[in-house]
mmCIF file of C-alpha atoms in Angstrom:
data_model
loop_
_atom_site.group_PDB
_atom_site.id
_atom_site.type_symbol
_atom_site.label_atom_id
_atom_site.label_comp_id
_atom_site.label_asym_id
_atom_site.label_seq_id
_atom_site.Cartn_x
_atom_site.Cartn_y
_atom_site.Cartn_z
ATOM 1 C CA UNK A 258 -0.102 -0.026 0.023
ATOM 2 C CA UNK A 259 1.362 3.458 -1.069
ATOM 3 C CA UNK A 260 0.412 6.545 1.022
ATOM 4 C CA UNK A 261 1.145 9.320 -0.550
ATOM 5 C CA UNK A 262 1.512 12.637 2.162
ATOM 6 C CA UNK A 263 -1.238 14.844 2.860
ATOM 7 C CA UNK A 264 -0.831 18.572 0.936
ATOM 8 C CA UNK A 265 -0.141 21.144 2.699
ATOM 9 C CA UNK A 266 -3.923 22.957 1.996
ATOM 10 C CA UNK A 267 -5.670 20.410 4.063
ATOM 11 C CA UNK A 268 -4.353 21.636 7.209
ATOM 12 C CA UNK A 269 -6.976 24.402 5.934
ATOM 13 C CA UNK A 270 -10.241 22.742 5.190
ATOM 14 C CA UNK A 271 -9.899 20.375 8.279
ATOM 15 C CA UNK A 272 -10.265 23.472 10.149
ATOM 16 C CA UNK A 273 -13.277 25.061 8.426
ATOM 17 C CA UNK A 274 -15.065 21.396 6.953
ATOM 18 C CA UNK A 275 -15.620 19.772 9.739
ATOM 19 C CA UNK A 276 -18.911 20.444 10.627
ATOM 20 C CA UNK A 277 -21.346 22.932 11.841
ATOM 21 C CA UNK A 278 -20.108 21.696 15.735
ATOM 22 C CA UNK A 279 -15.660 21.042 15.100
ATOM 23 C CA UNK A 280 -15.358 23.918 12.237
ATOM 24 C CA UNK A 281 -13.766 27.162 13.320
ATOM 25 C CA UNK A 282 -12.831 30.201 11.320
ATOM 26 C CA UNK A 283 -9.377 30.659 10.614
ATOM 27 C CA UNK A 284 -6.499 32.415 12.759
ATOM 28 C CA UNK A 285 -5.694 35.764 10.439
ATOM 29 C CA UNK A 286 -2.179 33.626 10.599
ATOM 30 C CA UNK A 287 -3.903 30.990 9.076
ATOM 31 C CA UNK A 288 -6.209 32.329 6.542
ATOM 32 C CA UNK A 289 -3.248 34.588 5.049
ATOM 33 C CA UNK A 290 -1.178 31.505 4.900
ATOM 34 C CA UNK A 291 -4.244 29.674 3.588
ATOM 35 C CA UNK A 292 -4.809 32.511 0.752
ATOM 36 C CA UNK A 293 -0.890 32.978 -0.144
ATOM 37 C CA UNK A 294 -0.902 29.229 -0.638
ATOM 38 C CA UNK A 295 -4.222 30.208 -3.188
ATOM 39 C CA UNK A 296 -2.309 33.623 -5.032
ATOM 40 C CA UNK A 297 1.079 31.292 -5.587
ATOM 41 C CA UNK A 298 -1.266 28.695 -7.230
ATOM 42 C CA UNK A 299 -0.221 25.930 -4.717
ATOM 43 C CA UNK A 300 -3.775 24.792 -3.714
ATOM 44 C CA UNK A 301 -5.308 22.056 -6.385
ATOM 45 C CA UNK A 302 -8.956 23.785 -8.373
ATOM 46 C CA UNK A 303 -11.062 20.774 -6.207
ATOM 47 C CA UNK A 304 -9.110 22.175 -2.369
ATOM 48 C CA UNK A 305 -9.836 25.503 -3.701
ATOM 49 C CA UNK A 306 -13.333 24.927 -4.965
ATOM 50 C CA UNK A 307 -14.059 23.519 -1.778
ATOM 51 C CA UNK A 308 -12.669 25.427 0.794
ATOM 52 C CA UNK A 309 -14.068 29.379 -1.429
ATOM 53 C CA UNK A 310 -17.998 26.473 -0.839
ATOM 54 C CA UNK A 311 -17.501 26.264 2.585
ATOM 55 C CA UNK A 312 -16.219 29.599 3.634
ATOM 56 C CA UNK A 313 -19.550 31.684 1.587
ATOM 57 C CA UNK A 314 -21.816 28.437 3.456
ATOM 58 C CA UNK A 315 -19.969 29.558 7.011
ATOM 59 C CA UNK A 316 -20.391 33.303 6.255
ATOM 60 C CA UNK A 317 -17.515 35.983 6.775
ATOM 61 C CA UNK A 318 -15.293 36.536 9.610
ATOM 62 C CA UNK A 319 -13.999 39.403 10.863
ATOM 63 C CA UNK A 320 -10.495 37.676 10.971
ATOM 64 C CA UNK A 321 -10.435 35.596 7.867
ATOM 65 C CA UNK A 322 -10.773 38.125 6.007
ATOM 66 C CA UNK A 323 -8.213 40.129 7.581
ATOM 67 C CA UNK A 324 -5.940 37.297 7.482
ATOM 68 C CA UNK A 325 -7.222 36.880 3.137
ATOM 69 C CA UNK A 326 -6.240 41.615 2.954
ATOM 70 C CA UNK A 327 -2.986 40.734 3.999
ATOM 71 C CA UNK A 328 -2.089 38.169 1.957
ATOM 72 C CA UNK A 329 -3.979 40.153 -1.206
ATOM 73 C CA UNK A 330 -1.401 43.488 -0.017
ATOM 74 C CA UNK A 331 1.955 40.792 0.498
ATOM 75 C CA UNK A 332 1.378 39.744 -3.247
ATOM 76 C CA UNK A 333 1.407 42.485 -5.089
ATOM 77 C CA UNK A 334 4.649 44.703 -5.751
ATOM 78 C CA UNK A 335 3.850 48.072 -6.011
ATOM 79 C CA UNK A 336 5.731 51.636 -5.893
ATOM 80 C CA UNK A 337 6.513 53.729 -2.526
ATOM 81 C CA UNK A 338 4.965 55.985 -3.865
ATOM 82 C CA UNK A 339 1.398 55.088 -5.303
ATOM 83 C CA UNK A 340 -1.807 56.046 -3.298
ATOM 84 C CA UNK A 341 -2.896 53.577 -0.344
ATOM 85 C CA UNK A 342 -6.646 53.212 -0.025
ATOM 86 C CA UNK A 343 -8.124 54.269 3.009
ATOM 87 C CA UNK A 344 -10.061 51.351 3.328
ATOM 88 C CA UNK A 345 -9.980 47.256 2.641
ATOM 89 C CA UNK A 346 -13.794 46.813 1.315
ATOM 90 C CA UNK A 347 -14.660 42.924 0.365
ATOM 91 C CA UNK A 348 -17.376 42.043 -1.201
ATOM 92 C CA UNK A 349 -19.169 39.609 -2.519
ATOM 93 C CA UNK A 350 -22.151 37.346 -3.166
ATOM 94 C CA UNK A 351 -23.795 36.552 0.022
ATOM 95 C CA UNK A 352 -25.810 33.006 0.672
ATOM 96 C CA UNK A 353 -28.403 34.677 1.881
ATOM 97 C CA UNK A 354 -29.562 37.001 -1.124
ATOM 98 C CA UNK A 355 -28.981 39.772 0.654
ATOM 99 C CA UNK A 356 -28.997 43.487 -1.974
ATOM 100 C CA UNK A 357 -25.508 45.001 -2.229
ATOM 101 C CA UNK A 358 -26.067 47.054 0.668
ATOM 102 C CA UNK A 359 -21.622 47.863 0.187
ATOM 103 C CA UNK A 360 -22.785 49.787 -2.848
ATOM 104 C CA UNK A 361 -24.835 52.575 -1.973
ATOM 105 C CA UNK A 362 -22.635 52.788 1.824
ATOM 106 C CA UNK A 363 -19.648 53.957 -1.106
ATOM 107 C CA UNK A 364 -22.171 56.080 -3.330
ATOM 108 C CA UNK A 365 -22.208 57.878 0.209
ATOM 109 C CA UNK A 366 -18.887 58.031 1.382
#
């Protein structure tokens, strides 16, 4: 019997995919590590699909989003003279099909 080593991204799937009682949100550091792997293309397509589906089903958690933003910012190659945003505003489809109030909020700003 040949055993294959576990893919490094499997650890993140185990955290968020243990069901409603045993799963937990990723810490900011874990979310950053997971998103860094995703951005680098070091994740299998099936793993990415499962990960995104689990996150969408469970809903957003501020600490996870902050970690994802940390990874995205770390992957950008930008000059120090560039304009820096004052706010990072995530927006994606809500599984509850609520109205996109973030658009109105952005217009009011």
